[in-house]
Amino acid sequence: MPDVTRAEGDPIISVRNVFKEFRREQMAIPVLNGINLSLFTGDYLALMGPSGSGKSTLLNLIAGLDRPTTGEIVVCGTNLGRSSEGELARWRSRNVGFIFQLYNLMPVLTAYENVELPLTLTHLKRKERDEHVRAALEVVGLTDRMNHYPRQLSGGQEQRVSIARAIVSDPRIIVADEPTGDLDAQSGTEILELMKRLNAEFDKTIIMVTHDPRAADEAKSILHLEKGQLVENPARNR
Amino acid sequence: MDTLKYILRNVSRNKLRSVLTILSIGFSLALMTVLIGYTAMQSVWKEEASQHHRIVVMNTQGFSGEVPISYVDRIRGMGGVNSAVPYSWFGGTYKDEEQMPFAQFGTDPQHVFEVWSEFRIAPAELDAWQDNRRGCVADRRLANRKGWKLGEQIPLKGTFFPVTLDLELVGVFDSPKDTDSLWFDWQYLDEILRASSAPTAGNAGTIFAKVAAPALMPKICQEIDDRFGSSDNPTRTQTEAAFAQMFTDMLGNIQDYIRNIGMAVVFSLSLVAGNTMAMSVRERTTEIAVLKAIGFPRTRVVGLILGESCGIALVGGCLGVVAGCASLELLHQLSRQFFPISVLELAGPWLLLLLAISAGIGVLSGMVPAFRAGQLSIVDGLRRVI
């Protein structure tokens, strides 16, 4: 089992003997074949591999968006395979922040309102929500653009809003699927710097799927997936 | 930002589409409002008519048959009948106005206010009418609309009767509801008809009678019909409420057809609105997947979609009801004979029913898209763009 940091104590993410297959009509298509993985608080993992190798599938399983066909995934003490859909939704809202390649902001909401969206699921009062949103926007350096709509922002700024949305509810884990995939080099560098800061200063555990070796280099460890199996690169991990 | 604000933002996302959907719902609801409002108007008229225990005598052949004037005295003399008068519809044109600008009836000035005892007229004006064969009295609201003063000359050119009446306004009466009516002396009409040898002379048209007590009405109606049953002009006698209902029944199947067509329109509109909602939701598949990914439970996602569809439908419904009420009021102002009651007096639970229909359209149109959004796999939804 790849143990990327070799840290002591219970892992925050524990993936044990996980298989995942998709069914297309009568045919079963295996995607993940016996994945074992442990991550600890403060880890920053880059998942790499060719298209169709199962990177995003593994990310979705760890983020509680999907369930394994067999095997066990325990994240933040919750066995995700045994949770109902409603329990998973609640769990995600508390424990996971999402960063997508295409930002996926709500176009009808301002930057402020996009960041506030996850907090509408909490019992926080309006004033408390306001404090959280402003703090998140402060972290990503966009307080001066909080009343702008996504269409009024650059791609890099949109991704920063997306990161603010991911951290506003203070989740322990951040999953990022190709976070720099749609950005120019300068904006991509800024986003990677920001993610590195989230990991270093705020102790967020980050799993990032990327094709970009430059982005992967910013992570503390890199794992390769090939044909649904993890291939470690111990020489790179630190 | 609260949920309602988010729903409103989504409604305004594609303004043209939302406005067109709102207008289409509004238009159909306006039609429904006019239809149901007219039915409600008939009900109010019927209810009003049932309060004054009057009965109406007409020929068994309906309005085309005659009721001889001699029947009036015979009915008036029956036990339990307080009074009776001829009530002959004239239907003439006034000056250059269109046909039937207001209701005109030939009746008996001596007894008509005994039959319509809830109407009020100044005794001096009643005396003036009773003393003047060419005299007429009008509902005060009609006189005001026309700007008539006492002494006004009112020529009525017959369309059904081949004669012209030269009337003089000698009084105005007050009625609980606007009757849009003018009354003249039946004798004056009959004299002119006799002078021109018209075959309709001596015909009372219909006879209205006031009965002493409501309980007596069925018995007296039967007695009248029995008395004239074997004559040349057998009668059909009914309560004024039944008489009012008869006009509603004249629409009979047409009313049912219109109602059914209205419901079909509402149903098809639900499908159209549903298709619009489905398109709108389909365009937002990824957004819905993101909402679910960040923790929005299925019920909340379904609520957002249903809230949006109901919001659109209710806005359309409210506009439609307002437009329908405005149309009814306009029809009332233009033609008080056929739309005798103002929409302000008609307001009632039927308006809430229409808003409930609007909400129903919203639920119906949003149900399938909301269900599909609730069932959407997050992974599939995100895969659309990632």
PDB file of C-alpha atoms in Angstrom, chain B residues 21 238 240 243 326 376:
ATOM      1  CA  THR B  21     -43.149  31.208 -20.583  1.00  0.00           C
ATOM      2  CA  GLN B 238     -90.213  29.306 -12.493  1.00  0.00           C
ATOM      3  CA  GLU B 240     -86.357  34.176 -10.701  1.00  0.00           C
ATOM      4  CA  PHE B 243     -84.858  32.014 -14.664  1.00  0.00           C
ATOM      5  CA  ALA B 326     -59.334  43.686 -15.998  1.00  0.00           C
ATOM      6  CA  LEU B 376     -28.567  13.031 -11.510  1.00  0.00           C
TER       7      LEU B 376
END
